[in-house]
Amino acid sequence: MSTTTYVTSVPVTNYVPGQQTQTTYITTGRAPPPPPPHVVNVVVVNQGSRWSKTATKTGTAATFAFVYAGMDMAQGLGWNLNANVPTTTEFQYSWFIGFIIGALVSALAVSFLPKKIFYGLGSIMNLIDAIIFVSAPYEYEPILAARYVGGVGIGLITVPFIIHSAEISTSNSRGTCSALEQYGLSLGIAIQVIYDSQWAGDLGMAVNRVHGIFGIVFSAFAIGSVAMAIESPIFYIRQNQEDRARASIRQLMDSWWTVERGNQAYEEAKLYVVEGTSQNVGEQIAESMMPFIKMLFFRGFVAFTISLPLSWSIETSTYMFENTFYAWPSIVFGALRLLGSLITMAVLDTVGRKFVSLLALMCMAGLMLGMAGIYGDYSNILSPYYMRQVANLGMGFQLFAGVYVCSSSAYLGEAFPLRVKPFLIGLIVCVEQVIHIVVIATFGSISAEYFYKYFVVVGILLVVGLVAFAILMPETRGTTLRKAGERFRRVHDVMAY
């Protein structure tokens, strides 16, 4: 082989028949200097901060609605200590039945109707729920009907919000925007747990009326915030409305918008729609089986983070060593869950979904089995010392429960292809509510035996889930929706980064 070197400012071709020739070019022209790296970094930061702020404002209406939903949910899961009406089994599961109805309706209609319709209608139904609580706090039938109505309202909001938040946020802010769902629920749970556990019956106001006043405030804010919602450009592209899609992108980008950046965002959204509609429903269902199985269990575990046995456990254990239900452990119980959600929102797009959720799940499993170990000796339920330990474990459990739940919202918005996404998300969140209903119906009484059986079964499930998710769940931080969907369709994905 011969080697020929040219010193030239233009390309020169050298070829010798029958020989392998290597040609080297040394140009006399001056190469342009590389662009300074800090310029690129500034652009990325601006995109993440300005666009994510707009996306977060868009989710404000749903977030206020989720706060009141968290209050309604907690009320049915044991935090109705100062009951103005009988706390029947139907009272406890009524909100979850309503949720299932609303989620099924929204899953069928969300592909054809703007998200504002669901946010507005759901918030109005929550407002009706709250008004009934204020106007008839001592009447069982109206309160029961209000809980059904409130459940339908939040069911109408949940599926559209999970889809919407994933579509309007950037790759570097999708986790935070999606986590607003669980943050709102955690805030509502904290409010219900704290005021219900500290309310004194001689204050002159029915506790249900206080519940309704909170609901009116949050529902009014939710209705007032609907106008701030910006529709997803993906929705408009699916409706063949290019001008409105581009206008939506410009609103989302806000001051970061330029023609070039707007075009890039539009082309990415259009490519996502093209890929999502190129397959028929049957093909997408087949592709979605693995993501569906993963998310069915991942989101199903959210139902175990706040449940009737957990609430009764913290209440009875507190009574054993404080001689009252109205003591500080309930306040810490609610506050730690909210703190866990806030921490996760701050790190979900930097540390990542997988590492955060696995760490939380590991701690949850250990704490759950720790409580099961104490309840394993039935006589411990009469011991103030052991019940104090149960209360401590229960409070710690809520911290990591708040950390775990936020990842589920981000994952749900990323896991499925476009055509089947609303139906599969709707089915999964309905299964979550069914788990609540089953636990309510089967957990018959407060006893060490029931606590032991529940905590052992759930603790083992969490351990199995920890191992399975470590192997199966992908890390999707910083990826586009298309790339995240591809990762979910893999059978296994061990890497956390």
mmCIF file with all atom_site columns, N, CA, C and O in Angstrom, residues 20-50:
data_model
loop_
_atom_site.group_PDB
_atom_site.id
_atom_site.type_symbol
_atom_site.label_atom_id
_atom_site.label_alt_id
_atom_site.label_comp_id
_atom_site.label_asym_id
_atom_site.label_entity_id
_atom_site.label_seq_id
_atom_site.pdbx_PDB_ins_code
_atom_site.Cartn_x
_atom_site.Cartn_y
_atom_site.Cartn_z
_atom_site.occupancy
_atom_site.B_iso_or_equiv
_atom_site.pdbx_formal_charge
_atom_site.auth_seq_id
_atom_site.auth_comp_id
_atom_site.auth_asym_id
_atom_site.auth_atom_id
_atom_site.pdbx_PDB_model_num
ATOM 1   N N  . GLN A 1 20 ? -3.812  -0.409 -3.098 1.00 0.00 ? 20 GLN A N  1
ATOM 2   C CA . GLN A 1 20 ? -4.670  0.245  -2.105 1.00 0.00 ? 20 GLN A CA 1
ATOM 3   C C  . GLN A 1 20 ? -3.984  1.533  -1.686 1.00 0.00 ? 20 GLN A C  1
ATOM 4   O O  . GLN A 1 20 ? -2.840  1.516  -1.246 1.00 0.00 ? 20 GLN A O  1
ATOM 5   N N  . THR A 1 21 ? -4.652  2.612  -1.894 1.00 0.00 ? 21 THR A N  1
ATOM 6   C CA . THR A 1 21 ? -4.033  3.913  -1.693 1.00 0.00 ? 21 THR A CA 1
ATOM 7   C C  . THR A 1 21 ? -4.680  4.646  -0.533 1.00 0.00 ? 21 THR A C  1
ATOM 8   O O  . THR A 1 21 ? -5.905  4.663  -0.418 1.00 0.00 ? 21 THR A O  1
ATOM 9   N N  . GLN A 1 22 ? -3.882  5.224  0.328  1.00 0.00 ? 22 GLN A N  1
ATOM 10  C CA . GLN A 1 22 ? -4.373  6.065  1.424  1.00 0.00 ? 22 GLN A CA 1
ATOM 11  C C  . GLN A 1 22 ? -4.000  7.498  1.112  1.00 0.00 ? 22 GLN A C  1
ATOM 12  O O  . GLN A 1 22 ? -2.849  7.805  0.814  1.00 0.00 ? 22 GLN A O  1
ATOM 13  N N  . THR A 1 23 ? -4.952  8.367  1.117  1.00 0.00 ? 23 THR A N  1
ATOM 14  C CA . THR A 1 23 ? -4.728  9.766  0.762  1.00 0.00 ? 23 THR A CA 1
ATOM 15  C C  . THR A 1 23 ? -4.904  10.633 2.001  1.00 0.00 ? 23 THR A C  1
ATOM 16  O O  . THR A 1 23 ? -5.899  10.501 2.699  1.00 0.00 ? 23 THR A O  1
ATOM 17  N N  . THR A 1 24 ? -3.964  11.516 2.255  1.00 0.00 ? 24 THR A N  1
ATOM 18  C CA . THR A 1 24 ? -4.018  12.419 3.405  1.00 0.00 ? 24 THR A CA 1
ATOM 19  C C  . THR A 1 24 ? -4.103  13.847 2.915  1.00 0.00 ? 24 THR A C  1
ATOM 20  O O  . THR A 1 24 ? -3.367  14.236 2.013  1.00 0.00 ? 24 THR A O  1
ATOM 21  N N  . TYR A 1 25 ? -5.003  14.616 3.505  1.00 0.00 ? 25 TYR A N  1
ATOM 22  C CA . TYR A 1 25 ? -5.166  16.018 3.125  1.00 0.00 ? 25 TYR A CA 1
ATOM 23  C C  . TYR A 1 25 ? -4.728  16.903 4.271  1.00 0.00 ? 25 TYR A C  1
ATOM 24  O O  . TYR A 1 25 ? -5.168  16.721 5.396  1.00 0.00 ? 25 TYR A O  1
ATOM 25  N N  . ILE A 1 26 ? -3.916  17.845 3.989  1.00 0.00 ? 26 ILE A N  1
ATOM 26  C CA . ILE A 1 26 ? -3.523  18.869 4.957  1.00 0.00 ? 26 ILE A CA 1
ATOM 27  C C  . ILE A 1 26 ? -3.874  20.210 4.342  1.00 0.00 ? 26 ILE A C  1
ATOM 28  O O  . ILE A 1 26 ? -3.222  20.649 3.412  1.00 0.00 ? 26 ILE A O  1
ATOM 29  N N  . THR A 1 27 ? -4.944  20.802 4.804  1.00 0.00 ? 27 THR A N  1
ATOM 30  C CA . THR A 1 27 ? -5.419  22.028 4.168  1.00 0.00 ? 27 THR A CA 1
ATOM 31  C C  . THR A 1 27 ? -4.675  23.229 4.712  1.00 0.00 ? 27 THR A C  1
ATOM 32  O O  . THR A 1 27 ? -4.305  23.286 5.888  1.00 0.00 ? 27 THR A O  1
ATOM 33  N N  . THR A 1 28 ? -4.457  24.185 3.828  1.00 0.00 ? 28 THR A N  1
ATOM 34  C CA . THR A 1 28 ? -3.774  25.410 4.241  1.00 0.00 ? 28 THR A CA 1
ATOM 35  C C  . THR A 1 28 ? -4.752  26.454 4.764  1.00 0.00 ? 28 THR A C  1
ATOM 36  O O  . THR A 1 28 ? -4.363  27.426 5.370  1.00 0.00 ? 28 THR A O  1
ATOM 37  N N  . GLY A 1 29 ? -6.085  26.199 4.524  1.00 0.00 ? 29 GLY A N  1
ATOM 38  C CA . GLY A 1 29 ? -7.070  27.149 5.033  1.00 0.00 ? 29 GLY A CA 1
ATOM 39  C C  . GLY A 1 29 ? -7.210  27.042 6.551  1.00 0.00 ? 29 GLY A C  1
ATOM 40  O O  . GLY A 1 29 ? -6.911  26.013 7.144  1.00 0.00 ? 29 GLY A O  1
ATOM 41  N N  . ARG A 1 30 ? -7.698  28.097 7.183  1.00 0.00 ? 30 ARG A N  1
ATOM 42  C CA . ARG A 1 30 ? -7.862  28.122 8.631  1.00 0.00 ? 30 ARG A CA 1
ATOM 43  C C  . ARG A 1 30 ? -9.237  27.561 8.996  1.00 0.00 ? 30 ARG A C  1
ATOM 44  O O  . ARG A 1 30 ? -10.252 28.013 8.486  1.00 0.00 ? 30 ARG A O  1
ATOM 45  N N  . ALA A 1 31 ? -9.252  26.567 9.890  1.00 0.00 ? 31 ALA A N  1
ATOM 46  C CA . ALA A 1 31 ? -10.522 25.965 10.313 1.00 0.00 ? 31 ALA A CA 1
ATOM 47  C C  . ALA A 1 31 ? -11.279 26.933 11.202 1.00 0.00 ? 31 ALA A C  1
ATOM 48  O O  . ALA A 1 31 ? -10.689 27.675 11.985 1.00 0.00 ? 31 ALA A O  1
ATOM 49  N N  . PRO A 1 32 ? -12.613 26.945 11.074 1.00 0.00 ? 32 PRO A N  1
ATOM 50  C CA . PRO A 1 32 ? -13.387 27.858 11.938 1.00 0.00 ? 32 PRO A CA 1
ATOM 51  C C  . PRO A 1 32 ? -13.312 27.409 13.393 1.00 0.00 ? 32 PRO A C  1
ATOM 52  O O  . PRO A 1 32 ? -13.248 26.226 13.686 1.00 0.00 ? 32 PRO A O  1
ATOM 53  N N  . PRO A 1 33 ? -13.287 28.344 14.314 1.00 0.00 ? 33 PRO A N  1
ATOM 54  C CA . PRO A 1 33 ? -13.193 27.975 15.736 1.00 0.00 ? 33 PRO A CA 1
ATOM 55  C C  . PRO A 1 33 ? -14.472 27.274 16.182 1.00 0.00 ? 33 PRO A C  1
ATOM 56  O O  . PRO A 1 33 ? -15.563 27.588 15.688 1.00 0.00 ? 33 PRO A O  1
ATOM 57  N N  . PRO A 1 34 ? -14.362 26.318 17.108 1.00 0.00 ? 34 PRO A N  1
ATOM 58  C CA . PRO A 1 34 ? -15.568 25.628 17.601 1.00 0.00 ? 34 PRO A CA 1
ATOM 59  C C  . PRO A 1 34 ? -16.424 26.581 18.422 1.00 0.00 ? 34 PRO A C  1
ATOM 60  O O  . PRO A 1 34 ? -15.918 27.508 19.039 1.00 0.00 ? 34 PRO A O  1
ATOM 61  N N  . PRO A 1 35 ? -17.740 26.378 18.400 1.00 0.00 ? 35 PRO A N  1
ATOM 62  C CA . PRO A 1 35 ? -18.611 27.271 19.188 1.00 0.00 ? 35 PRO A CA 1
ATOM 63  C C  . PRO A 1 35 ? -18.361 27.075 20.672 1.00 0.00 ? 35 PRO A C  1
ATOM 64  O O  . PRO A 1 35 ? -18.071 25.973 21.122 1.00 0.00 ? 35 PRO A O  1
ATOM 65  N N  . PRO A 1 36 ? -18.432 28.123 21.444 1.00 0.00 ? 36 PRO A N  1
ATOM 66  C CA . PRO A 1 36 ? -18.208 27.993 22.892 1.00 0.00 ? 36 PRO A CA 1
ATOM 67  C C  . PRO A 1 36 ? -19.286 27.114 23.524 1.00 0.00 ? 36 PRO A C  1
ATOM 68  O O  . PRO A 1 36 ? -20.471 27.293 23.262 1.00 0.00 ? 36 PRO A O  1
ATOM 69  N N  . PRO A 1 37 ? -18.872 26.129 24.346 1.00 0.00 ? 37 PRO A N  1
ATOM 70  C CA . PRO A 1 37 ? -19.845 25.175 24.878 1.00 0.00 ? 37 PRO A CA 1
ATOM 71  C C  . PRO A 1 37 ? -20.867 25.807 25.803 1.00 0.00 ? 37 PRO A C  1
ATOM 72  O O  . PRO A 1 37 ? -21.965 25.321 25.927 1.00 0.00 ? 37 PRO A O  1
ATOM 73  N N  . HIS A 1 38 ? -20.515 26.908 26.471 1.00 0.00 ? 38 HIS A N  1
ATOM 74  C CA . HIS A 1 38 ? -21.463 27.467 27.431 1.00 0.00 ? 38 HIS A CA 1
ATOM 75  C C  . HIS A 1 38 ? -22.707 28.020 26.776 1.00 0.00 ? 38 HIS A C  1
ATOM 76  O O  . HIS A 1 38 ? -23.753 28.141 27.401 1.00 0.00 ? 38 HIS A O  1
ATOM 77  N N  . VAL A 1 39 ? -22.623 28.377 25.473 1.00 0.00 ? 39 VAL A N  1
ATOM 78  C CA . VAL A 1 39 ? -23.807 28.889 24.777 1.00 0.00 ? 39 VAL A CA 1
ATOM 79  C C  . VAL A 1 39 ? -24.881 27.830 24.706 1.00 0.00 ? 39 VAL A C  1
ATOM 80  O O  . VAL A 1 39 ? -26.060 28.060 24.956 1.00 0.00 ? 39 VAL A O  1
ATOM 81  N N  . VAL A 1 40 ? -24.480 26.583 24.371 1.00 0.00 ? 40 VAL A N  1
ATOM 82  C CA . VAL A 1 40 ? -25.429 25.475 24.285 1.00 0.00 ? 40 VAL A CA 1
ATOM 83  C C  . VAL A 1 40 ? -26.061 25.215 25.640 1.00 0.00 ? 40 VAL A C  1
ATOM 84  O O  . VAL A 1 40 ? -27.255 24.992 25.762 1.00 0.00 ? 40 VAL A O  1
ATOM 85  N N  . ASN A 1 41 ? -25.275 25.288 26.693 1.00 0.00 ? 41 ASN A N  1
ATOM 86  C CA . ASN A 1 41 ? -25.807 25.021 28.022 1.00 0.00 ? 41 ASN A CA 1
ATOM 87  C C  . ASN A 1 41 ? -26.874 26.042 28.406 1.00 0.00 ? 41 ASN A C  1
ATOM 88  O O  . ASN A 1 41 ? -27.873 25.703 29.022 1.00 0.00 ? 41 ASN A O  1
ATOM 89  N N  . VAL A 1 42 ? -26.656 27.293 28.032 1.00 0.00 ? 42 VAL A N  1
ATOM 90  C CA . VAL A 1 42 ? -27.636 28.320 28.371 1.00 0.00 ? 42 VAL A CA 1
ATOM 91  C C  . VAL A 1 42 ? -28.960 28.046 27.678 1.00 0.00 ? 42 VAL A C  1
ATOM 92  O O  . VAL A 1 42 ? -30.032 28.174 28.252 1.00 0.00 ? 42 VAL A O  1
ATOM 93  N N  . VAL A 1 43 ? -28.894 27.606 26.414 1.00 0.00 ? 43 VAL A N  1
ATOM 94  C CA . VAL A 1 43 ? -30.115 27.321 25.669 1.00 0.00 ? 43 VAL A CA 1
ATOM 95  C C  . VAL A 1 43 ? -30.905 26.209 26.337 1.00 0.00 ? 43 VAL A C  1
ATOM 96  O O  . VAL A 1 43 ? -32.105 26.274 26.511 1.00 0.00 ? 43 VAL A O  1
ATOM 97  N N  . VAL A 1 44 ? -30.231 25.145 26.769 1.00 0.00 ? 44 VAL A N  1
ATOM 98  C CA . VAL A 1 44 ? -30.913 24.020 27.400 1.00 0.00 ? 44 VAL A CA 1
ATOM 99  C C  . VAL A 1 44 ? -31.587 24.446 28.692 1.00 0.00 ? 44 VAL A C  1
ATOM 100 O O  . VAL A 1 44 ? -32.719 24.094 28.984 1.00 0.00 ? 44 VAL A O  1
ATOM 101 N N  . VAL A 1 45 ? -30.880 25.261 29.492 1.00 0.00 ? 45 VAL A N  1
ATOM 102 C CA . VAL A 1 45 ? -31.461 25.709 30.751 1.00 0.00 ? 45 VAL A CA 1
ATOM 103 C C  . VAL A 1 45 ? -32.702 26.545 30.499 1.00 0.00 ? 45 VAL A C  1
ATOM 104 O O  . VAL A 1 45 ? -33.725 26.392 31.136 1.00 0.00 ? 45 VAL A O  1
ATOM 105 N N  . ASN A 1 46 ? -32.616 27.456 29.495 1.00 0.00 ? 46 ASN A N  1
ATOM 106 C CA . ASN A 1 46 ? -33.769 28.283 29.201 1.00 0.00 ? 46 ASN A CA 1
ATOM 107 C C  . ASN A 1 46 ? -34.950 27.452 28.760 1.00 0.00 ? 46 ASN A C  1
ATOM 108 O O  . ASN A 1 46 ? -36.086 27.698 29.144 1.00 0.00 ? 46 ASN A O  1
ATOM 109 N N  . GLN A 1 47 ? -34.689 26.447 27.921 1.00 0.00 ? 47 GLN A N  1
ATOM 110 C CA . GLN A 1 47 ? -35.778 25.600 27.455 1.00 0.00 ? 47 GLN A CA 1
ATOM 111 C C  . GLN A 1 47 ? -36.432 24.916 28.641 1.00 0.00 ? 47 GLN A C  1
ATOM 112 O O  . GLN A 1 47 ? -37.645 24.913 28.793 1.00 0.00 ? 47 GLN A O  1
ATOM 113 N N  . GLY A 1 48 ? -35.638 24.342 29.540 1.00 0.00 ? 48 GLY A N  1
ATOM 114 C CA . GLY A 1 48 ? -36.196 23.592 30.651 1.00 0.00 ? 48 GLY A CA 1
ATOM 115 C C  . GLY A 1 48 ? -36.957 24.477 31.611 1.00 0.00 ? 48 GLY A C  1
ATOM 116 O O  . GLY A 1 48 ? -37.993 24.090 32.131 1.00 0.00 ? 48 GLY A O  1
ATOM 117 N N  . SER A 1 49 ? -36.451 25.709 31.860 1.00 0.00 ? 49 SER A N  1
ATOM 118 C CA . SER A 1 49 ? -37.083 26.554 32.870 1.00 0.00 ? 49 SER A CA 1
ATOM 119 C C  . SER A 1 49 ? -38.319 27.260 32.328 1.00 0.00 ? 49 SER A C  1
ATOM 120 O O  . SER A 1 49 ? -39.378 27.219 32.953 1.00 0.00 ? 49 SER A O  1
ATOM 121 N N  . ARG A 1 50 ? -38.227 27.896 31.160 1.00 0.00 ? 50 ARG A N  1
ATOM 122 C CA . ARG A 1 50 ? -39.340 28.691 30.674 1.00 0.00 ? 50 ARG A CA 1
ATOM 123 C C  . ARG A 1 50 ? -40.491 27.820 30.187 1.00 0.00 ? 50 ARG A C  1
ATOM 124 O O  . ARG A 1 50 ? -41.652 28.078 30.486 1.00 0.00 ? 50 ARG A O  1
#
